[in-house]
């Protein structure tokens, strides 16, 4: 059962403020109808098609909606009713292509079938369909020219029913909100422990399990906190535990840099995201569930670009983050 | 330590001498490694849980004395600066004279920064090695600092001493300006962390001896900071690069806010690590029980004699014999009940019922049990260090007054029992008049809290004598929390917590495994009512409406034994919510 999200309440209020009670409410019902149908019919089926994916169900949509609201903060008032309506639809439809399989799930050809089903191919939605799915498509994958700069192809504005929508801002918010919706809620510890996920997907689930993201607009940052556990039996780490730990750490570093790239990238195209000036990262390593003191400094990735600097990895910012150094420090504790 | 000086002094750690801190401190490896680190740390716990002791022990002055005692070289890698907030400087109210809240916050930060810098300067100047190392740099440091800040430092003193004089002068100047008859006076030269503390730390680190030092700024009793200072402190924790310094903040459980000056917040696990000083105490193998024994043993060691804790606080032999007999009886019952069962089933059965059997077998006309032994003393501490030392102090004091200066080799179990009962009864007396000691508590509230606890003890007693599953549960959680009822209960619980009649802990909820808060009455209350302070790893679920009835109408808690709980699962009525 779906509980109305705060951003949806704002949407309804903004629609009524923009269009009056009757029409504003009508727009909201259009949104709500689409949402309920997706929640009932489509989202639950994605798991059946891609059982090893991290969660792409209604919970994920709620997360993205919540993240969008947090990203906007007080600037949500800069979006009017039709903007929020469009944003809501873009968030609802951005991952529906997974019903046809993960590969190229974002593409128009994969999302349009679901959209047409939900809207019953009613003609009045034709332009809305184009606008919404184009913005949704930009949340991942490649652009028309084959580059990863998908936001470039999104016009700054478009319209729905003749009302201007800030389409590029909306696409940026979706993209970043989606990137930030990572965390334990997207995976199942039971499935992990009992090896029910495809081995190729295991790392994604482990990463989700250890990640906690906080959208901290007042402090101008995205704060990522990791809690990574490594098991120790007796006095040593097993070879398997070490191997999995190293793999997870490297994957984590890769994802940190990716998230920060997304922050800078979406900020470049949308002034609404300009308050997010840095990504701050804290790594907490636990051994058998007990937090270890490794004196690792917080890593902060900012917008500053120093000529000549080309950081490809986290440990280039701080040597103590080399996995070998972390493992050595863990082994020396209690020895 | 003198021959018969009471080794169980339990006054605030601030009243202990440096030598006593070194003598008494017991390292808790669960958190001590985080204090001596570059992390920001919040030590959260009620009064008496050892926060100040932990900070003082890790302060540089104490560490330097430890190095001297152990004849080892003093490390300058981590320098702990103890910054107490419970001082006149922090209690200054000049900011309240300023109408503009932004300007008031500037003045608040100004005083906070002055305290920090003052303590850094005083701590370092107290170390001879540092003053010596600064000598070649004093003139240069003073000139640079004067230039950067546009101030004049005392000519005749070293850099560090001149800073302490400067701070004292600043406090006076600020006070004079703000208290002047001009309306809305403001101190234009107010310092911030960036304008005073950071340049000062940079100056210190320019001297080779401190070139690689990390300063641990240990803010003690942070609950005494005003709202603006708390937000400022949180902002420093959120914003600052912590390679040169970090914050260790000691505060009571509920009072500290994590909001920053600009409305954001600092995050546990990200910006800081939180250490809960309140320790769960379930059995003699728990972390606290082990630490408690070490604390008492260390205190005894200061007497200069080799006395074991168990020998110093012997248990009443009849009490022990009776407990053993009950344990044996229950063991036989368990073996009969669980024929073919596992050893764990038998062990669990003994754990649950052996002590309850002792209390159930006592005649209704018998006196209260002869409470004694170190395990009982640890039990009644409720996991709080100060509560552990309190009865020990009074026991030792009693024996000392009768000893004619002879060496005290043990505390007779009769004395232990008398003191425990006396301290327990004294607790109940305090409970009757909380309005006299707790700010904001009315006489009416005091009566309600008393009734609540009175009825709790009645319930615990009934369970001890009759409950089939968890007879020794002496903690509770709250269920069916309607907002309208919780609004009336919560202030009473807060009063009980402030007066340390009640403690809160976190644990997994039985129903859904989520973290829930549960409540632990001060176990010192139990002996006066003839109850078992030992307790078990279980908690009673009390409905909010029953708690309210107990407090406001002196109504007994409904008692349902385990069999009835199983046969009749709780069903809400038609008109219940």
Coordinates of N, CA and C in Angstrom, one line a residue, chain A residues 214 216 218-227 278 280-285 290-298, chain B residues 30 33-34 36-39 78 235 237-243 260 262-271 273:
Chain A
X214 N 23.5 10.4 2.9 CA 22.8 11.5 3.5 C 22.9 12.7 2.6
X216 N 22.7 16.3 2.4 CA 22.9 17.3 3.5 C 23.0 18.7 2.8
X218 N 21.9 21.8 3.8 CA 22.4 22.9 4.6 C 23.9 22.9 4.7
X219 N 24.5 21.7 4.8 CA 25.9 21.7 4.9 C 26.6 21.5 3.6
X220 N 25.9 21.7 2.5 CA 26.4 21.7 1.1 C 27.1 20.5 0.8
X221 N 26.7 19.3 1.2 CA 27.4 18.1 0.9 C 26.5 16.9 0.7
X222 N 27.1 15.9 0.1 CA 26.5 14.6 0.1 C 27.4 13.8 1.0
X223 N 26.9 13.2 2.1 CA 27.7 12.5 3.0 C 27.5 11.0 2.8
X224 N 28.5 10.3 2.5 CA 28.4 8.8 2.4 C 29.1 8.2 3.5
X225 N 28.4 7.3 4.2 CA 29.1 6.6 5.3 C 29.0 5.1 5.0
X226 N 30.2 4.5 5.0 CA 30.3 3.1 4.8 C 30.5 2.3 6.0
X227 N 29.9 1.2 6.2 CA 30.2 0.2 7.3 C 30.5 -1.1 6.6
X278 N 30.3 19.4 -2.3 CA 31.3 18.4 -2.0 C 30.6 17.1 -1.7
X280 N 31.4 14.0 0.9 CA 32.3 13.6 2.0 C 32.1 12.1 2.3
X281 N 33.2 11.5 2.5 CA 33.1 10.0 2.6 C 33.8 9.6 3.9
X282 N 33.1 8.7 4.7 CA 33.7 8.1 5.9 C 33.6 6.6 5.8
X283 N 34.8 6.0 6.0 CA 34.8 4.5 5.9 C 35.0 3.9 7.3
X284 N 34.0 3.1 7.7 CA 34.1 2.5 9.0 C 34.3 1.0 8.8
X285 N 35.4 0.5 9.3 CA 35.7 -0.9 9.1 C 35.4 -1.7 10.4
X290 N 32.7 -5.5 15.2 CA 33.2 -4.5 16.1 C 34.0 -3.4 15.4
X291 N 33.6 -2.2 15.6 CA 34.3 -1.0 14.9 C 35.7 -0.9 15.2
X292 N 36.6 -0.8 14.2 CA 38.0 -0.7 14.5 C 38.4 0.7 14.3
X293 N 39.4 1.1 15.1 CA 40.0 2.5 14.9 C 41.2 2.4 14.1
X294 N 41.0 2.9 12.8 CA 42.2 2.9 11.9 C 42.7 4.3 11.6
X295 N 42.1 5.3 12.3 CA 42.5 6.7 12.2 C 42.5 7.1 10.7
X296 N 41.5 6.6 10.0 CA 41.4 7.0 8.6 C 40.7 8.4 8.5
X297 N 41.3 9.4 7.9 CA 40.7 10.7 7.8 C 39.5 10.6 6.9
X298 N 38.6 11.5 7.0 CA 37.5 11.6 6.1 C 38.0 12.0 4.8
Chain B
X30 N 36.8 -1.0 24.9 CA 35.7 -0.8 24.0 C 35.7 0.6 23.4
X33 N 40.3 3.3 22.6 CA 41.0 3.4 21.4 C 40.5 4.5 20.5
X34 N 39.2 4.9 20.7 CA 38.6 5.9 19.9 C 39.0 7.3 20.5
X36 N 41.8 8.1 21.9 CA 43.2 8.4 21.4 C 43.2 8.2 19.9
X37 N 42.4 8.9 19.2 CA 42.4 8.8 17.7 C 42.1 10.2 17.1
X38 N 42.1 10.2 15.8 CA 41.8 11.5 15.1 C 40.3 11.6 14.8
X39 N 39.5 10.6 15.3 CA 38.0 10.7 15.1 C 37.4 11.8 16.0
X78 N 49.6 12.8 20.0 CA 48.2 13.1 20.3 C 48.2 13.9 21.6
X235 N 28.9 22.6 14.0 CA 29.3 23.1 12.7 C 30.8 22.9 12.5
X237 N 32.5 20.5 13.8 CA 32.7 19.1 13.6 C 32.3 18.7 12.2
X238 N 31.3 19.4 11.6 CA 30.9 19.1 10.2 C 31.8 19.6 9.2
X239 N 32.4 20.8 9.4 CA 33.1 21.5 8.4 C 34.6 21.2 8.3
X240 N 35.1 21.0 9.5 CA 36.6 21.1 9.5 C 37.4 19.9 9.1
X241 N 38.5 20.2 8.4 CA 39.4 19.1 8.2 C 40.1 18.7 9.5
X242 N 40.0 17.4 9.8 CA 40.4 17.0 11.2 C 41.8 16.4 11.2
X243 N 42.7 16.8 10.4 CA 44.0 16.2 10.5 C 44.8 16.8 11.6
X260 N 23.5 21.9 13.1 CA 24.6 22.9 12.9 C 24.0 24.3 12.8
X262 N 23.7 26.2 10.4 CA 22.9 26.6 9.2 C 21.8 25.6 9.0
X263 N 21.4 24.9 10.1 CA 20.2 24.1 10.0 C 20.5 22.7 9.5
X264 N 21.8 22.3 9.1 CA 22.1 21.0 8.8 C 22.3 20.2 10.0
X265 N 22.9 19.0 9.9 CA 23.2 18.2 11.0 C 24.4 17.4 10.8
X266 N 25.0 17.0 11.9 CA 26.2 16.1 11.9 C 25.7 14.7 12.0
X267 N 26.4 13.8 11.4 CA 25.9 12.4 11.3 C 26.8 11.5 12.1
X268 N 26.1 10.6 12.8 CA 26.9 9.6 13.5 C 27.4 8.6 12.5
X269 N 28.6 8.1 12.7 CA 29.2 7.2 11.8 C 30.0 7.9 10.7
X270 N 29.6 9.2 10.5 CA 30.2 9.9 9.4 C 31.1 11.0 9.9
X271 N 30.4 12.0 10.7 CA 31.1 13.1 11.3 C 31.7 12.7 12.6
X273 N 31.9 9.5 15.9 CA 31.6 8.2 16.5 C 31.0 8.4 17.9

